Amino acid sequence: MERTKIVLDDNELPRQWYNLAADLPTPLQPPLGPDGQPVGPEQLAPVFPMNLIEQEVSTERWIDIPEEVLSLLSIWRPSPLYRARRLEQALGTPARIYYKNEGVSPPGSHKPNTAVPQAWYNKQFGIERLTTETGAGQWGSALSFACSLVGLECKVFMVRISFDQKPYRRLMMEAWGGTCFPSPSEQTKTGQAILAATPDTPGSLGIAISEAVEAAVSDSTGKTRYSLGSVLNHVLLHQTVIGLEAKKQLEKAGEKKVDVVIGCAGGGSNFAGLAFPFICDKINGAEIEIYPVEPTSCPTLTRAPFAYDHGDVAGMTPLLAMHSLGHAFVPEPIHAGGLRYHGMAPLVSAAAVEGLITPRAYPQLKCYEAAVKWARTEGFISAPETAHAIAAVIDEAEKAKQEGKEKVIVFNWSGHGLVDLAAYDAYFQGKLVDHELAQEELEKSTAVLDNLPKPSTAKTGKW
Amino acid sequence: MERTKIVLDDNELPRQWYNLAADLPTPLQPPLGPDGQPVGPEQLAPVFPMNLIEQEVSTERWIDIPEEVLSLLSIWRPSPLYRARRLEQALGTPARIYYKNEGVSPPGSHKPNTAVPQAWYNKQFGIERLTTETGAGQWGSALSFACSLVGLECKVFMVRISFDQKPYRRLMMEAWGGTCFPSPSEQTKTGQAILAATPDTPGSLGIAISEAVEAAVSDSTGKTRYSLGSVLNHVLLHQTVIGLEAKKQLEKAGEKKVDVVIGCAGGGSNFAGLAFPFICDKINGAEIEIYPVEPTSCPTLTRAPFAYDHGDVAGMTPLLAMHSLGHAFVPEPIHAGGLRYHGMAPLVSAAAVEGLITPRAYPQLKCYEAAVKWARTEGFISAPETAHAIAAVIDEAEKAKQEGKEKVIVFNWSGHGLVDLAAYDAYFQGKLVDHELAQEELEKSTAVLDNLPKPSTAKTGKW
């Protein structure tokens, strides 16, 4: 029988995370404070526990995964690597397409890969409670899941309109014992002020971040911290188990060389999780094309400048050196909520500036078309975010067919879409349209960057 | 690192299904037609393809799984066997608890284990279209998934009230290319007549079955057949991959003896899938307690007589020898829709009559309590049906603690509850109550059995 998937035993889980910061040709540029000076670890201490801050600033190549974290990760990891044989056949491509199935985690995406270690490190540090924000709910549910495993309280501020319209992820959080507040809420001064001024506001991710950070830093017991689901270095670090496992599995499948690596990119963490171990190979001389895929409605890597900008809309976070559409940019309300972020992880942005990765943007209709083809060949229903990666995979497979080349394509199937089926419904009913960000809107939204410090763009550029 | 799960490679998939009919001490009693005479294969031919009818009546112990079916099953099989270490620890039990995770299939339950072979055999037989009914949508989505893989049309008649209130499963069917009609529909004479008489009816499973069977047998091209997701012998046969895999995995885990086997039971198929290979061991002398778990609101095995009864409400199907609450019985509308069936698979019923299995009934609040404990220890959110098995597992683990015995408990985690979260919400809000079927209601609903033929109850009774 031809193999459909390559599974690994619990004891084949990677024992270390891979830190791309150790191998970037040009060192990562530091986050800056309000004074324009680099932010030191101690300034982050009210927000994150010191053991995670150490990971955030580390330039060690390999960081050990604690034994207890491995045991918790083994609830769903190693995730299976699949060969997409039925899709290959339907396309008639000579390419061999492989994908990591990150939908096998209890909340259904790659998010718990970092939620679990973050919760564990906070617990180790003596923290009793985590706060976070969530849009459609993927991250909030992953963190609630993680907190229930290690025994932490979890408070999630969920954008009001999603809280009202998308109850399933909120119910997941509650099943895991998390508390979910519609944001703006009465829980914080920020929320109270906004509710007083605009009682009917639908909320925004920017407001929810402000509430979550305030709830963490204002706890006078000092036992509360904040947790973020993407963008930061330690978050991307935790995701690298995906790529490290994939490399073992490809070896077991008899593949000696990978030609193309693909992942969708919002804040950058699922893409980084698969891609970073392959970027390491590329830095060491391997010929690999690596594509982060974003929506044309939020073209951070493909069209926005590399700049210093805030991670949040309200400007509460340090300035990060990254590709950014401007921190006040509000993307179209596409269903792929996880890709609606104005910035991009500094590590992913740096890899793009170095020319190590080649960003692509896709309009949404092509992504749903790809996801439907996927469901009817490979069988799994994809998250709308994941659909962006699939669209690029199909393009690459068709290119391989035209070229007559037996390419090996690997991508990250970052999550299932079982609680995102309303997006498919809208697609089938013809209610979705493509959005291309207009040049003048881009210029308007990135104008805020002019008044902020500029990162150095001197790069080795040898890729 | 302690093992959390035991995975198998694609090539360790069982190559044959196990047929309990070969080993039952007393032969299975045949289905009867309207004339009270045994129904022959040819009488079933308008409804099912002959290759499946052959399986339905077979008494061969092992039936080969075709290579192409194995390849399709390998999309999600072998499913992982988990050790529920965190639950064990939370309970402080000396029992070792294992579970098969059937939630890894694309539709999220055990149902595709039979949907895929049924679709494949129909395709082999030259059929172009399958019809079926569905309540909450688990079975309809599984069959749509299977039809998309083998290239069959799929028509699903979904009980109107579920069609309106539970859109996610319908949207899944559509993502896989199936067509889903609210039942009663304009598609059939039965549906038209009911709509004419009662345009606002919420529909029922009985009506939906009638529509699906009519849509199959009335197709003048002869290219349409009907498909059923539980109860029948060939359906249970296909599910035995669960138990056969579990035995291999327990051996790999170093377990030499299993003490307790548990599964929830509605029509009987997920229970049978895990339990039948262990019942085989029991027939051959092994000491194993085997518990099918049903709701107290629908106590088919625990309180209903073993009788001849119709499989459907309208009395269109042959009479089956089974435990039955009477074909007109309408269970309370509990969220565990998959357990709301008046009858029980003839093979499971026969095993109960033989004393090979020991049925149990649980009230729903205890099941949700168990499911919440499960979510917060093992991490996975369970289907409401599966929660019934978990409640019994926890009782058995606590019994083992009281007895100070290192028992090995194995159960079937039949599906996830990600699209059933409304049930959890109702539970958390205190909206659910327990239902115990009143004795007089039982007597009333089983009165219809008095006018039907009686099965023989002469059994060897040596267990």
Coordinates of C-alpha atoms in Angstrom, one line a residue, chain B:
Chain B
M1 CA 9.4 10.4 28.4
E2 CA 6.2 8.5 29.4
R3 CA 4.2 7.6 26.3
T4 CA 0.9 9.5 25.8
K5 CA -0.1 7.7 22.7
I6 CA 0.7 4.7 20.5
V7 CA 0.6 5.4 16.8
L8 CA 0.6 2.8 14.0
D9 CA 1.9 3.2 10.4
D10 CA -0.4 3.1 7.4
N11 CA 0.9 -0.4 6.7
E12 CA -0.2 -1.6 10.1
L13 CA -3.9 -1.0 9.2
P14 CA -5.9 -4.2 9.7
R15 CA -6.3 -6.1 6.3
Q16 CA -9.5 -7.8 7.3
W17 CA -12.7 -6.9 9.1
Y18 CA -13.9 -9.1 12.0
N19 CA -17.4 -10.5 11.7
L20 CA -18.9 -11.4 15.1
A21 CA -21.7 -13.3 13.4
A22 CA -19.2 -16.1 12.8
D23 CA -18.6 -16.5 16.6
L24 CA -22.0 -15.8 18.3
P25 CA -22.9 -19.0 20.3
T26 CA -26.4 -18.8 18.9
P27 CA -26.8 -17.9 15.2
L28 CA -28.2 -14.4 14.5
Q29 CA -32.0 -14.5 13.8
P30 CA -32.9 -13.4 10.3
P31 CA -34.7 -10.2 9.4
L32 CA -38.3 -10.8 8.5
G33 CA -40.5 -9.4 5.8
P34 CA -44.1 -8.1 6.0
D35 CA -45.2 -11.7 5.6
G36 CA -43.2 -12.8 8.7
Q37 CA -40.9 -14.8 6.5
P38 CA -37.1 -14.3 6.4
V39 CA -36.0 -11.7 4.0
G40 CA -33.6 -12.9 1.3
P41 CA -30.7 -11.0 -0.3
E42 CA -32.7 -10.3 -3.5
Q43 CA -35.4 -8.5 -1.6
L44 CA -32.8 -6.0 -0.3
A45 CA -31.4 -5.5 -3.8
P46 CA -33.4 -2.3 -4.7
V47 CA -32.1 -0.7 -1.5
F48 CA -28.4 -1.9 -1.2
P49 CA -25.8 -3.1 -3.7
M50 CA -25.3 -6.9 -3.7
N51 CA -21.7 -6.7 -2.6
L52 CA -22.8 -5.1 0.7
I53 CA -25.8 -7.4 1.0
E54 CA -23.3 -10.3 0.9
Q55 CA -21.5 -8.8 3.8
E56 CA -24.8 -8.2 5.6
V57 CA -25.6 -11.9 5.6
S58 CA -22.1 -13.3 5.8
T59 CA -21.1 -15.6 8.6
E60 CA -17.4 -15.7 7.5
R61 CA -15.2 -14.7 10.4
W62 CA -12.8 -12.5 8.4
I63 CA -13.6 -10.4 5.4
D64 CA -10.8 -8.8 3.3
I65 CA -10.6 -5.0 3.1
P66 CA -10.0 -4.1 -0.5
E67 CA -6.6 -2.4 -1.2
E68 CA -8.3 0.8 -2.4
V69 CA -10.5 1.0 0.7
L70 CA -7.3 0.6 2.9
S71 CA -5.8 3.5 1.0
L72 CA -8.8 5.7 1.6
L73 CA -9.0 4.7 5.3
S74 CA -5.4 5.7 5.7
I75 CA -6.4 9.3 5.4
W76 CA -7.1 9.1 9.1
R77 CA -6.4 5.5 10.1
P78 CA -4.8 3.8 12.0
S79 CA -6.2 6.2 14.7
P80 CA -4.0 6.8 17.7
L81 CA -4.5 4.9 20.9
Y82 CA -4.1 7.3 23.9
R83 CA -3.2 6.6 27.5
A84 CA -5.3 9.0 29.6
R85 CA -2.5 9.7 32.0
R86 CA -3.7 13.1 33.2
L87 CA -7.2 11.8 33.9
E88 CA -5.8 8.8 35.8
Q89 CA -3.7 11.2 37.9
A90 CA -6.7 13.5 38.5
L91 CA -8.7 10.5 39.7
G92 CA -5.8 9.0 41.7
T93 CA -6.7 5.6 40.2
P94 CA -4.4 2.6 39.8
A95 CA -6.3 1.8 36.6
R96 CA -4.6 2.4 33.2
I97 CA -7.1 4.0 30.9
Y98 CA -6.7 3.9 27.1
Y99 CA -8.8 5.4 24.4
K100 CA -9.0 5.2 20.7
N101 CA -9.2 8.8 19.2
E102 CA -11.8 8.5 16.4
G103 CA -12.1 12.3 16.3
V104 CA -9.1 12.4 13.9
S105 CA -11.2 11.7 10.8
P106 CA -12.0 14.7 8.6
P107 CA -15.7 14.8 9.7
G108 CA -14.5 14.2 13.3
S109 CA -16.1 10.8 14.3
H110 CA -16.0 7.1 13.7
K111 CA -18.7 7.3 11.1
P112 CA -16.4 7.4 8.0
N113 CA -15.1 3.9 8.9
T114 CA -18.2 2.6 7.3
A115 CA -19.1 5.5 5.0
V116 CA -15.9 5.1 3.0
P117 CA -16.3 1.3 2.3
Q118 CA -20.0 1.7 1.7
A119 CA -19.4 4.4 -0.9
W120 CA -16.6 2.3 -2.5
Y121 CA -18.6 -0.9 -2.7
N122 CA -21.5 1.0 -4.3
K123 CA -19.2 2.6 -6.8
Q124 CA -17.8 -0.8 -7.6
F125 CA -21.3 -2.1 -8.2
G126 CA -21.9 0.7 -10.8
I127 CA -24.0 2.9 -8.5
E128 CA -23.8 6.6 -9.2
R129 CA -25.7 8.2 -6.3
L130 CA -26.3 7.5 -2.6
T131 CA -29.1 8.7 -0.5
T132 CA -29.3 8.8 3.3
E133 CA -31.0 10.5 6.2
T134 CA -29.3 12.4 9.0
G135 CA -30.4 13.8 12.3
A136 CA -27.9 16.3 13.7
G137 CA -25.7 15.6 10.7
Q138 CA -22.8 13.4 11.8
W139 CA -23.7 10.6 9.4
G140 CA -24.7 12.8 6.5
S141 CA -21.4 14.7 6.7
A142 CA -19.5 11.4 6.9
L143 CA -21.3 10.0 3.8
S144 CA -20.8 13.2 1.9
F145 CA -17.1 13.1 2.7
A146 CA -16.9 9.4 1.5
C147 CA -18.8 10.1 -1.7
S148 CA -16.5 13.0 -2.6
L149 CA -13.5 10.6 -2.3
V150 CA -14.9 7.9 -4.5
G151 CA -16.8 10.1 -6.9
L152 CA -20.5 9.5 -6.1
E153 CA -23.3 11.9 -5.8
C154 CA -24.7 12.2 -2.3
K155 CA -28.2 13.2 -1.3
V156 CA -28.9 13.7 2.3
F157 CA -32.3 14.2 3.9
M158 CA -31.8 16.2 7.1
V159 CA -34.4 16.5 9.7
R160 CA -35.8 20.0 9.1
I161 CA -35.4 21.4 12.7
S162 CA -31.7 20.3 12.7
F163 CA -31.2 21.7 9.1
D164 CA -32.4 25.1 10.4
Q165 CA -30.8 25.1 13.8
K166 CA -27.5 23.2 13.2
P167 CA -26.0 24.7 10.0
Y168 CA -22.4 23.5 10.5
R169 CA -22.9 19.8 9.6
R170 CA -25.0 20.8 6.6
L171 CA -22.2 23.2 5.5
M172 CA -19.7 20.3 5.9
M173 CA -21.8 18.2 3.6
E174 CA -21.8 21.0 1.1
A175 CA -18.1 21.6 1.3
W176 CA -17.7 17.9 0.3
G177 CA -20.1 18.4 -2.6
G178 CA -23.1 16.6 -1.0
T179 CA -26.7 18.0 -1.4
C180 CA -28.6 18.4 1.7
F181 CA -32.4 18.7 1.8
P182 CA -34.5 19.7 4.8
S183 CA -36.9 16.9 5.4
P184 CA -39.8 16.7 4.7
S185 CA -38.8 17.9 1.2
E186 CA -40.4 18.4 -2.2
Q187 CA -38.0 15.7 -3.5
T188 CA -40.2 12.7 -2.7
K189 CA -43.9 11.8 -2.7
T190 CA -43.6 11.1 1.1
G191 CA -42.2 14.6 1.7
Q192 CA -44.7 16.3 -0.6
A193 CA -47.6 14.6 1.1
I194 CA -46.4 15.6 4.6
L195 CA -45.7 19.2 3.5
A196 CA -49.2 19.5 2.1
A197 CA -50.7 18.3 5.3
T198 CA -48.4 20.0 7.8
P199 CA -46.3 22.7 6.1
D200 CA -44.7 23.8 9.4
T201 CA -43.6 20.3 10.6
P202 CA -40.1 20.2 12.2
G203 CA -39.6 16.8 10.5
S204 CA -38.3 13.6 12.2
L205 CA -35.8 10.9 11.6
G206 CA -38.6 8.6 10.6
I207 CA -39.7 10.9 7.8
A208 CA -36.2 11.4 6.7
I209 CA -35.5 7.7 6.4
S210 CA -38.7 7.2 4.4
E211 CA -37.6 10.0 2.0
A212 CA -34.1 8.7 1.6
V213 CA -35.3 5.1 0.9
E214 CA -38.0 6.4 -1.5
A215 CA -35.4 8.6 -3.3
A216 CA -33.2 5.5 -3.8
V217 CA -35.8 2.9 -4.9
S218 CA -37.8 5.3 -7.1
D219 CA -34.8 6.2 -9.3
S220 CA -35.8 4.5 -12.6
T221 CA -32.2 4.3 -13.8
G222 CA -31.4 1.8 -11.0
K223 CA -28.2 3.8 -10.3
T224 CA -29.2 5.0 -6.8
R225 CA -28.9 3.1 -3.5
Y226 CA -29.6 3.9 0.1
S227 CA -26.9 3.9 2.8
L228 CA -27.3 3.5 6.6
G229 CA -24.8 4.7 9.2
S230 CA -25.4 2.2 12.0
V231 CA -27.5 -0.9 13.1
L232 CA -26.9 -3.2 10.2
N233 CA -24.4 -6.0 10.3
H234 CA -22.1 -4.7 7.5
V235 CA -22.0 -1.3 9.1
L236 CA -20.7 -2.8 12.4
L237 CA -18.4 -5.1 10.5
H238 CA -16.6 -2.0 8.9
Q239 CA -16.2 -0.4 12.4
T240 CA -14.2 -3.4 13.7
V241 CA -11.0 -1.8 12.5
I242 CA -11.2 0.3 15.7
G243 CA -10.9 -2.7 18.0
L244 CA -8.4 -4.6 15.8
E245 CA -6.1 -1.6 15.8
A246 CA -6.6 -1.1 19.5
K247 CA -5.4 -4.7 20.2
K248 CA -2.2 -4.2 18.2
Q249 CA -1.6 -0.9 20.0
L250 CA -2.2 -2.3 23.5
E251 CA 0.3 -5.0 22.7
K252 CA 2.8 -2.4 21.7
A253 CA 2.0 -0.6 25.0
G254 CA 3.0 -3.8 26.8
E255 CA -0.5 -4.6 28.1
K256 CA -1.1 -8.4 28.2
K257 CA -4.7 -8.3 29.5
V258 CA -7.7 -6.0 29.1
D259 CA -10.2 -5.9 32.0
V260 CA -12.8 -3.5 30.9
V261 CA -14.1 -2.3 27.4
I262 CA -16.5 0.6 27.1
G263 CA -18.3 2.4 24.3
C264 CA -21.4 4.6 24.1
A265 CA -24.3 2.9 22.2
G266 CA -27.0 4.5 20.1
G267 CA -27.5 2.3 17.0
G268 CA -24.5 0.3 18.3
S269 CA -21.8 0.9 15.6
N270 CA -19.0 2.7 17.5
F271 CA -19.5 0.4 20.5
A272 CA -19.3 -2.6 18.3
G273 CA -16.3 -1.3 16.4
L274 CA -14.2 -1.3 19.5
A275 CA -15.9 -4.2 21.4
F276 CA -16.4 -7.0 18.9
P277 CA -12.8 -8.1 18.7
F278 CA -12.8 -8.2 22.5
I279 CA -16.1 -10.1 22.6
C280 CA -14.3 -12.7 20.3
D281 CA -11.7 -13.0 23.1
K282 CA -14.4 -13.4 25.7
I283 CA -16.1 -16.1 23.7
N284 CA -12.7 -17.8 23.6
G285 CA -12.3 -17.7 27.4
A286 CA -10.9 -14.2 28.3
E287 CA -12.3 -12.5 31.3
I288 CA -13.4 -9.1 30.1
E289 CA -16.2 -6.8 31.3
I290 CA -17.8 -5.1 28.3
Y291 CA -20.1 -2.2 28.8
P292 CA -22.2 -0.4 26.2
V293 CA -23.4 2.9 27.7
E294 CA -26.7 4.5 26.7
P295 CA -28.7 7.4 28.0
T296 CA -31.4 6.9 30.7
S297 CA -33.7 8.8 28.4
C298 CA -33.4 6.1 25.7
P299 CA -32.6 2.9 27.6
T300 CA -32.8 0.4 24.8
L301 CA -30.5 -2.3 26.0
T302 CA -31.0 -1.8 29.8
R303 CA -34.9 -1.7 29.8
A304 CA -36.4 -2.6 26.5
P305 CA -37.4 -6.2 25.5
F306 CA -35.5 -8.3 22.9
A307 CA -38.1 -8.4 20.1
Y308 CA -38.7 -8.2 16.4
D309 CA -39.3 -4.6 15.4
H310 CA -38.9 -2.3 12.4
G311 CA -35.7 -0.2 12.2
D312 CA -37.7 2.9 11.2
V313 CA -40.6 4.8 12.6
A314 CA -42.8 4.3 9.5
G315 CA -42.3 0.5 9.5
M316 CA -40.8 0.5 6.0
T317 CA -37.8 -1.7 6.9
P318 CA -37.8 -5.4 7.5
L319 CA -38.3 -6.6 11.1
L320 CA -35.0 -7.0 13.0
A321 CA -34.4 -9.1 16.1
M322 CA -33.2 -6.5 18.5
H323 CA -33.7 -4.7 21.8
S324 CA -36.4 -2.1 21.0
L325 CA -38.3 0.6 22.8
G326 CA -40.9 0.3 20.0
H327 CA -40.5 1.8 16.6
A328 CA -42.8 4.8 17.4
F329 CA -40.8 5.7 20.5
V330 CA -39.7 9.4 20.5
P331 CA -36.8 10.0 22.9
E332 CA -36.3 13.2 24.8
P333 CA -34.5 15.7 22.5
I334 CA -31.1 15.4 24.3
H335 CA -28.0 16.9 22.5
A336 CA -26.5 13.4 22.2
G337 CA -28.6 12.9 19.0
G338 CA -26.6 9.9 18.0
L339 CA -28.0 8.0 21.0
R340 CA -31.6 8.8 20.3
Y341 CA -32.6 5.6 18.6
H342 CA -35.5 3.3 19.6
G343 CA -33.6 0.1 18.6
M344 CA -30.2 -1.4 18.8
A345 CA -28.1 -3.3 16.2
P346 CA -29.1 -7.0 16.1
L347 CA -25.5 -8.1 16.6
V348 CA -25.2 -5.9 19.8
S349 CA -28.6 -7.0 20.9
A350 CA -27.7 -10.7 20.4
A351 CA -24.4 -10.2 22.4
A352 CA -26.5 -8.7 25.2
V353 CA -29.0 -11.6 25.2
E354 CA -26.0 -14.0 25.3
G355 CA -24.7 -12.1 28.4
L356 CA -21.5 -11.3 26.6
I357 CA -21.9 -7.6 27.3
T358 CA -23.4 -5.7 30.3
P359 CA -25.4 -2.6 29.3
R360 CA -25.5 0.5 31.5
A361 CA -27.6 3.7 31.3
Y362 CA -26.4 7.1 32.4
P363 CA -28.3 10.4 33.0
Q364 CA -27.0 13.3 30.9
L365 CA -25.8 15.7 33.6
K366 CA -23.2 13.1 34.9
C367 CA -22.0 12.7 31.3
Y368 CA -21.4 16.5 30.8
E369 CA -19.7 16.6 34.2
A370 CA -17.4 13.8 33.0
A371 CA -16.8 15.5 29.6
V372 CA -15.8 18.8 31.3
K373 CA -13.4 16.9 33.5
W374 CA -12.1 15.2 30.4
A375 CA -11.6 18.5 28.5
R376 CA -9.6 19.9 31.4
T377 CA -7.4 16.9 31.9
E378 CA -7.0 15.1 28.6
G379 CA -7.5 18.3 26.6
F380 CA -10.0 17.1 23.9
I381 CA -13.6 18.3 23.7
S382 CA -15.9 15.3 23.4
A383 CA -19.1 14.8 21.4
P384 CA -22.1 14.5 23.8
E385 CA -22.5 10.9 22.8
T386 CA -18.9 10.1 23.7
A387 CA -19.4 11.8 27.0
H388 CA -21.6 8.8 28.0
A389 CA -18.6 6.4 27.6
I390 CA -16.4 8.8 29.6
A391 CA -18.8 8.9 32.5
A392 CA -18.7 5.1 32.7
V393 CA -14.9 5.1 32.4
I394 CA -14.6 7.4 35.4
D395 CA -16.9 5.2 37.4
E396 CA -14.8 2.1 36.5
A397 CA -11.6 3.9 37.3
E398 CA -13.0 4.9 40.7
K399 CA -14.1 1.4 41.4
A400 CA -10.6 0.2 40.6
K401 CA -9.3 2.7 43.1
Q402 CA -11.6 1.4 45.8
E403 CA -10.6 -2.1 45.0
G404 CA -7.0 -1.2 44.8
K405 CA -6.7 -3.0 41.4
E406 CA -4.5 -2.1 38.4
K407 CA -7.2 -2.6 35.9
V408 CA -6.8 -1.9 32.2
I409 CA -9.7 0.0 30.8
V410 CA -10.1 0.7 27.1
F411 CA -12.8 2.8 25.6
N412 CA -13.8 4.4 22.3
W413 CA -13.5 8.2 22.2
S414 CA -15.9 8.2 19.2
G415 CA -15.8 11.8 18.2
H416 CA -15.0 15.4 19.1
G417 CA -17.6 17.9 20.1
L418 CA -16.3 21.0 18.3
V419 CA -19.6 21.6 16.4
D420 CA -21.7 20.4 19.4
L421 CA -20.5 23.2 21.7
A422 CA -24.1 24.5 22.1
A423 CA -24.7 21.4 24.3
Y424 CA -21.9 22.5 26.6
D425 CA -23.3 26.0 26.7
A426 CA -26.7 24.7 27.7
Y427 CA -25.0 22.5 30.4
F428 CA -22.9 25.4 31.8
Q429 CA -26.0 27.6 31.9
G430 CA -27.9 25.0 33.9
K431 CA -30.5 24.5 31.2
L432 CA -30.1 20.7 31.0
V433 CA -32.0 18.2 33.2
D434 CA -31.8 14.4 33.6
H435 CA -34.5 12.3 32.0
E436 CA -35.5 8.9 33.3
L437 CA -37.9 7.0 31.0
A438 CA -41.1 6.5 33.1
Q439 CA -42.2 2.8 33.3
E440 CA -45.6 3.6 32.0
E441 CA -44.1 5.3 28.9
L442 CA -41.9 2.3 28.3
E443 CA -44.9 0.0 28.5
K444 CA -46.9 2.2 26.2
S445 CA -44.1 2.5 23.6
T446 CA -43.3 -1.2 23.6
A447 CA -47.0 -2.3 23.3
V448 CA -46.6 -2.2 19.4
L449 CA -44.2 -5.2 19.8
D450 CA -47.0 -7.4 21.0
N451 CA -48.5 -7.6 17.5
L452 CA -45.2 -8.5 15.8
P453 CA -43.5 -11.9 15.5
K454 CA -41.3 -13.0 18.5
P455 CA -37.6 -13.9 18.2
S456 CA -36.4 -17.0 19.9
T457 CA -34.6 -16.2 23.2
A458 CA -33.1 -19.7 23.7
K459 CA -29.5 -18.8 24.4
T460 CA -26.5 -20.7 25.7
G461 CA -26.1 -18.3 28.5
K462 CA -22.7 -19.5 29.7
W463 CA -21.1 -16.0 30.2

